Amino acid sequence: DQSNLAYSVGVTLDRFIKLKQSDFPFASGELSQLLRDIALAAKIVNRETNRAGLANIGGAFGQTNIQGEEQQKLDVIANIRFMRALSKGGEVCAIVSEEEDAVIDLQNNSGKYVVAIDPLDGSSNIDVNISIGTIFSIYRRKTPIGSPITAEDIMQPGNQQVAAGYVLYGSSTMLVYTTGFGVNGFTYENSLGEFFLSHPDIQAPKNGTIYSINEGLEMEWSSGIKSYVFSCKEKRFQSRYIGSLVADFHRNLLKGGIYLYPATSKNPSGKLRLLYEANALAFLIEQAGGKASDGKQRILDIQPESLHQRTPLFIGSQNMVDDAEQMIQCFESEITAI
Ligand code: P6P
């Protein structure tokens, strides 16, 4: 029947989206079209990424973004491509992008979706040919369609997401997304220009033996983080850190593992952004049976206060995140008890 066909490996993304639209009883097809628009932009960014070294679009763009990070040419290209795809499609009323200081209000009175996006995360890795990624979250606007966009539409906690996903531009290009009914991965076949279902119904292993953390920041870790990482070493776990969030996340999602980016002195609230990095990956990992925390609470329950706010992020296999949280809280409570 249709649901079995939806999970048969080899079905195209377009066909899968159509077959799964029945998950939404009142679906009017707009979310489906929005997902197709994102996939189209991903195909274009994939092509630009693959030829960056040849088309002199690698390297720095010569400006910095609001994060004070030096923009790479591909950052800017990816941002333009996704902005264009999201605005042309007609389903979106507002966009939050890592590359844009303020909310992009599309003045689109019929658009009912808000998209938060990191068009190209890890872009400092482009010039050394390490995998990079796009991360996106999709929300339904809260205020009535046709009325002006307000903070209520934009500052939604991650538990309000209707869909989320990432594109991993790696040894192969994959699109992995959820609409709240499980997580499915699609691999891009360049010669056909199509994403094909390659990883149906992804389940995150409850346990893992891989931990991902930038050990170069060890001197800045809290005692809780130090003790958790030490416990990983005692268990002879493998340390794997690519330094590209989507790549580290994807490996841990499939093989089991935990990614940790704690608060540091340079980033006292952590480095990763809540609205367009942590929330999307948190939705995905929970849909796959894993966990995402800031050390104290569920990432998806954090009420955003500002567009580009950062959060500590502990994400991956449920039991590993549980262990990390316990260590962090145990040492925190000792400190507060002193
Ligand atoms: P650090 C890339 O800049 C990024 O945002 C993520 O993709 C990556 O996981 C993290 O920062 C790496 O940060 O401080 O370890 O270099």
Coordinates of C-alpha atoms and ligand atoms in Angstrom, one line a residue:
D1 CA 0.0 0.0 0.0
Q2 CA 1.0 3.7 -0.2
S3 CA 2.8 3.7 3.2
N4 CA 4.9 0.7 2.3
L5 CA 5.7 2.3 -1.1
A6 CA 6.7 5.5 0.8
Y7 CA 9.4 3.5 2.6
S8 CA 10.7 1.5 -0.3
V9 CA 14.3 2.6 -0.8
G10 CA 14.7 4.3 -4.1
V11 CA 11.5 6.3 -4.1
T12 CA 12.3 9.9 -5.0
L13 CA 11.9 12.7 -2.5
D14 CA 9.1 14.3 -4.5
R15 CA 7.2 11.0 -4.5
F16 CA 7.9 10.4 -0.8
I17 CA 6.6 13.9 0.1
K18 CA 3.5 13.3 -1.8
L19 CA 2.9 9.9 -0.3
K20 CA 3.5 11.1 3.2
Q21 CA 1.3 14.2 2.8
S22 CA -1.5 12.0 4.0
D23 CA 0.1 12.2 7.5
F24 CA -1.5 15.6 7.6
P25 CA -5.2 15.2 7.4
F26 CA -5.8 18.8 6.5
A27 CA -2.8 19.1 4.3
S28 CA -3.2 21.7 1.6
G29 CA 0.1 20.9 0.0
E30 CA 1.9 24.0 1.0
L31 CA 4.3 22.3 3.4
S32 CA 5.0 19.7 0.7
Q33 CA 5.8 22.5 -1.8
L34 CA 8.0 24.3 0.8
L35 CA 10.0 21.1 1.3
R36 CA 10.4 20.8 -2.5
D37 CA 11.6 24.4 -2.7
I38 CA 14.2 23.7 -0.1
A39 CA 15.3 20.5 -1.9
L40 CA 15.7 22.5 -5.2
A41 CA 17.9 25.2 -3.5
A42 CA 19.9 22.3 -1.9
K43 CA 20.6 20.9 -5.4
I44 CA 21.8 24.3 -6.6
V45 CA 24.0 24.8 -3.5
N46 CA 25.3 21.3 -4.0
R47 CA 26.4 22.2 -7.5
E48 CA 28.1 25.4 -6.3
T49 CA 29.8 23.6 -3.4
N50 CA 31.2 20.9 -5.7
R51 CA 32.8 23.3 -8.0
A52 CA 33.9 26.0 -5.5
G53 CA 37.6 25.3 -6.0
L54 CA 37.3 25.6 -9.8
A55 CA 35.0 28.5 -10.1
N56 CA 36.9 30.7 -7.7
I57 CA 34.0 30.9 -5.3
G58 CA 36.0 29.4 -2.5
G59 CA 37.6 31.6 0.1
A60 CA 36.5 34.6 2.0
F61 CA 33.9 37.1 0.7
G62 CA 35.5 39.9 2.4
Q63 CA 32.8 40.8 4.9
T64 CA 31.7 39.5 8.3
N65 CA 28.2 38.5 9.4
I66 CA 26.4 39.6 12.5
Q67 CA 28.2 36.8 14.4
G68 CA 31.5 38.6 13.5
E69 CA 32.4 35.6 11.5
E70 CA 34.2 36.1 8.2
Q71 CA 31.7 35.2 5.4
Q72 CA 32.9 32.8 2.8
K73 CA 31.8 33.4 -0.8
L74 CA 29.8 30.2 -0.6
D75 CA 28.0 31.4 2.6
V76 CA 26.7 34.3 0.6
I77 CA 25.8 32.3 -2.5
A78 CA 24.0 29.7 -0.4
N79 CA 22.1 32.4 1.5
I80 CA 21.0 34.0 -1.7
R81 CA 19.9 30.7 -3.2
F82 CA 17.8 29.6 -0.2
M83 CA 16.4 33.1 0.3
R84 CA 15.3 33.1 -3.4
A85 CA 13.8 29.6 -3.2
L86 CA 11.9 30.4 0.0
S87 CA 10.5 33.7 -1.2
K88 CA 9.6 32.5 -4.7
G89 CA 7.7 29.5 -3.5
G90 CA 4.9 31.6 -1.9
E91 CA 4.5 29.5 1.3
V92 CA 6.8 31.5 3.5
C93 CA 6.1 34.8 5.3
A94 CA 9.3 35.3 7.2
I95 CA 12.9 34.0 7.3
V96 CA 15.6 34.0 10.0
S97 CA 19.0 33.4 8.6
E98 CA 22.4 33.2 10.2
E99 CA 23.6 35.4 7.4
E100 CA 21.0 38.1 7.9
D101 CA 21.1 40.5 10.9
A102 CA 17.3 41.0 11.1
V103 CA 14.3 38.9 10.2
I104 CA 13.5 38.9 6.5
D105 CA 9.8 39.9 6.2
L106 CA 8.7 38.7 2.8
Q107 CA 5.6 40.9 3.0
N108 CA 3.8 37.8 1.7
N109 CA 0.3 37.9 3.2
S110 CA -0.6 34.4 2.1
G111 CA 2.5 32.7 3.4
K112 CA 1.8 30.7 6.6
Y113 CA 5.3 29.4 7.3
V114 CA 8.3 30.9 9.1
V115 CA 11.7 29.4 8.2
A116 CA 14.9 29.6 10.3
I117 CA 18.0 28.6 8.4
D118 CA 21.7 28.3 8.5
P119 CA 22.4 28.3 4.7
L120 CA 25.9 26.9 5.0
D121 CA 27.2 25.8 8.4
G122 CA 30.8 25.0 8.8
S123 CA 31.8 27.0 5.8
S124 CA 35.3 27.6 7.2
N125 CA 35.8 24.0 6.1
I126 CA 35.0 24.6 2.4
D127 CA 38.5 25.4 1.3
V128 CA 39.9 22.3 2.9
N129 CA 37.2 20.1 1.3
I130 CA 35.6 19.0 4.6
S131 CA 31.8 18.3 4.6
I132 CA 29.5 21.3 5.3
G133 CA 25.8 21.6 5.8
T134 CA 22.5 23.5 5.6
I135 CA 20.2 23.4 8.6
F136 CA 16.6 24.5 8.6
S137 CA 13.5 24.7 10.8
I138 CA 9.9 25.3 9.7
Y139 CA 7.2 26.8 11.9
R140 CA 3.6 27.8 11.3
R141 CA 3.1 31.5 11.9
K142 CA 1.1 32.2 15.1
T143 CA -0.6 35.5 14.1
P144 CA -3.4 35.5 11.5
I145 CA -2.4 35.2 7.9
G146 CA -2.4 38.6 6.2
S147 CA -1.5 40.5 9.5
P148 CA 2.0 41.9 10.0
I149 CA 4.7 39.5 11.2
T150 CA 5.3 39.9 15.0
A151 CA 7.9 38.5 17.4
E152 CA 5.2 35.9 18.4
D153 CA 5.7 34.4 14.9
I154 CA 9.5 34.4 15.1
M155 CA 10.4 33.7 18.7
Q156 CA 8.8 30.3 18.9
P157 CA 10.4 27.5 21.0
G158 CA 11.7 24.5 19.1
N159 CA 8.7 22.3 20.3
Q160 CA 6.6 24.3 17.8
Q161 CA 8.4 23.2 14.7
V162 CA 6.3 21.5 12.0
A163 CA 9.4 20.3 10.1
A164 CA 13.2 20.4 10.3
G165 CA 16.1 19.0 8.4
Y166 CA 19.6 19.3 7.1
V167 CA 21.5 18.9 3.9
L168 CA 25.0 17.3 4.2
Y169 CA 27.3 18.2 1.4
G170 CA 29.7 15.3 2.0
S171 CA 31.2 12.3 0.1
S172 CA 27.6 12.1 -1.0
T173 CA 25.0 14.8 -0.6
M174 CA 22.1 13.9 1.6
L175 CA 18.9 15.5 2.7
V176 CA 17.6 14.3 6.1
Y177 CA 14.3 15.7 7.4
T178 CA 11.3 15.1 9.7
T179 CA 7.7 16.5 9.7
G180 CA 7.1 14.9 13.1
F181 CA 6.5 11.4 11.8
G182 CA 10.0 10.0 12.0
V183 CA 13.2 10.8 10.2
N184 CA 14.1 9.9 6.6
G185 CA 17.3 10.3 4.7
F186 CA 17.6 10.9 0.9
T187 CA 20.8 10.6 -1.1
Y188 CA 21.3 12.9 -4.2
E189 CA 22.0 11.2 -7.5
N190 CA 23.8 13.9 -9.5
S191 CA 23.3 12.3 -12.9
L192 CA 19.5 12.3 -12.5
G193 CA 19.3 15.4 -10.3
E194 CA 17.1 13.6 -7.9
F195 CA 17.1 12.8 -4.1
F196 CA 16.3 9.1 -3.6
L197 CA 15.2 7.6 -0.3
S198 CA 18.3 5.8 1.0
H199 CA 17.8 5.8 4.8
P200 CA 14.1 5.2 5.7
D201 CA 12.9 5.7 9.2
I202 CA 16.3 6.5 10.8
Q203 CA 16.6 5.4 14.5
A204 CA 19.3 6.8 16.7
P205 CA 21.1 4.0 18.7
K206 CA 20.2 4.5 22.4
N207 CA 23.9 4.0 23.3
G208 CA 27.1 4.8 21.5
T209 CA 30.9 4.8 21.8
I210 CA 31.7 8.0 20.0
Y211 CA 32.0 11.4 21.6
S212 CA 32.5 14.7 19.6
I213 CA 33.9 17.7 21.4
N214 CA 36.7 20.2 20.6
E215 CA 39.3 18.9 23.0
G216 CA 41.3 22.1 22.3
L217 CA 38.9 23.9 24.6
E218 CA 39.4 21.5 27.5
M219 CA 41.0 24.2 29.8
E220 CA 37.6 26.1 29.5
W221 CA 35.3 23.2 30.4
S222 CA 33.3 23.0 33.6
S223 CA 34.1 20.2 36.0
G224 CA 31.0 18.3 34.9
I225 CA 32.1 18.3 31.2
K226 CA 35.6 17.3 32.2
S227 CA 34.3 14.4 34.3
Y228 CA 32.0 13.3 31.5
V229 CA 34.7 13.3 28.9
F230 CA 37.1 11.5 31.3
S231 CA 34.4 8.8 31.7
C232 CA 34.3 8.4 27.9
K233 CA 38.1 8.0 27.9
E234 CA 37.9 5.5 30.7
K235 CA 35.4 3.4 28.6
R236 CA 37.8 3.7 25.7
F237 CA 35.2 5.5 23.6
Q238 CA 36.3 7.0 20.3
S239 CA 36.9 10.7 20.0
R240 CA 35.6 11.9 16.6
Y241 CA 35.4 15.7 15.9
I242 CA 35.1 16.9 12.3
G243 CA 34.4 20.5 13.3
S244 CA 31.4 20.7 11.1
L245 CA 28.2 20.3 13.1
V246 CA 26.1 18.6 10.4
A247 CA 28.8 16.0 9.7
D248 CA 29.4 15.2 13.4
F249 CA 25.6 15.1 14.0
H250 CA 24.9 12.8 11.0
R251 CA 27.6 10.3 12.0
N252 CA 26.3 10.2 15.6
L253 CA 22.7 9.9 14.4
L254 CA 23.5 6.8 12.3
K255 CA 26.2 5.1 14.4
G256 CA 25.3 6.3 17.9
G257 CA 27.3 9.0 19.8
I258 CA 27.1 12.4 21.5
Y259 CA 28.1 15.8 20.2
L260 CA 29.0 18.3 23.0
Y261 CA 29.5 22.1 22.6
P262 CA 29.5 23.4 26.1
A263 CA 29.7 27.0 27.4
T264 CA 33.3 28.3 27.2
S265 CA 34.9 31.5 28.3
K266 CA 34.8 32.8 24.7
N267 CA 31.2 31.6 24.3
P268 CA 29.6 31.7 27.8
S269 CA 26.2 30.6 26.3
G270 CA 27.8 28.1 24.0
K271 CA 28.7 28.7 20.4
L272 CA 25.8 27.1 18.5
R273 CA 22.7 29.1 17.6
L274 CA 19.3 28.1 19.0
L275 CA 17.0 29.2 16.2
Y276 CA 18.7 27.8 13.1
E277 CA 21.1 25.1 14.4
A278 CA 20.2 23.5 17.7
N279 CA 16.4 23.5 17.4
A280 CA 16.4 21.7 14.0
L281 CA 18.9 19.0 15.1
A282 CA 17.0 18.6 18.4
F283 CA 13.7 18.0 16.6
L284 CA 15.4 15.4 14.4
I285 CA 17.3 13.6 17.1
E286 CA 14.1 13.3 19.3
Q287 CA 12.2 12.0 16.3
A288 CA 14.9 9.4 15.8
G289 CA 14.7 8.4 19.5
G290 CA 17.7 10.4 20.8
K291 CA 18.0 13.5 23.1
A292 CA 19.1 17.1 22.9
S293 CA 19.8 19.2 26.0
D294 CA 21.5 22.4 27.0
G295 CA 22.8 20.6 30.1
K296 CA 19.7 21.6 32.2
Q297 CA 16.7 21.4 29.9
R298 CA 15.4 20.1 26.6
I299 CA 16.6 22.2 23.8
L300 CA 13.1 22.2 22.3
D301 CA 11.6 23.8 25.4
I302 CA 13.9 26.9 25.4
Q303 CA 11.9 30.1 24.9
P304 CA 14.0 32.2 22.5
E305 CA 14.8 35.8 23.5
S306 CA 16.9 36.9 20.6
L307 CA 17.3 35.9 16.9
H308 CA 20.9 34.8 17.1
Q309 CA 21.1 33.6 20.7
R310 CA 23.5 30.8 21.4
T311 CA 23.0 27.7 23.6
P312 CA 25.2 24.9 25.0
L313 CA 24.3 21.8 23.0
F314 CA 24.6 18.1 24.1
I315 CA 22.9 16.0 21.5
G316 CA 22.8 12.4 20.3
S317 CA 22.2 8.9 21.8
Q318 CA 19.7 9.2 24.6
N319 CA 21.7 7.3 27.2
M320 CA 24.9 9.3 26.5
V321 CA 23.1 12.6 26.8
D322 CA 21.5 11.4 30.0
D323 CA 24.9 10.5 31.4
A324 CA 26.4 13.9 30.4
E325 CA 23.5 15.8 31.9
Q326 CA 23.8 13.9 35.2
M327 CA 27.6 14.7 35.4
I328 CA 27.0 18.4 34.6
Q329 CA 24.2 18.7 37.1
C330 CA 26.0 16.7 39.8
F331 CA 29.0 19.0 39.7
E332 CA 26.8 22.1 39.3
S333 CA 24.9 21.1 42.4
E334 CA 28.1 20.5 44.3
I335 CA 29.4 24.0 43.3
T336 CA 26.1 25.7 44.3
A337 CA 26.2 23.7 47.6
I338 CA 29.7 25.0 48.4
Ligands
P6P1 P1 35.0 25.0 17.1 C1 31.3 25.7 12.5 O1 31.8 27.0 12.6 C2 30.5 25.4 13.7 O2 29.4 26.3 13.7 C3 29.9 24.0 13.6 O3 29.7 23.6 12.4 C4 31.0 23.2 14.3 O4 30.5 22.1 15.0 C5 31.6 24.2 15.4 O5 31.3 25.5 14.9 C6 33.1 24.0 15.5 O6 33.4 25.0 16.5 O7 35.0 26.1 18.1 O8 35.2 23.6 17.6 O9 35.9 25.2 15.9

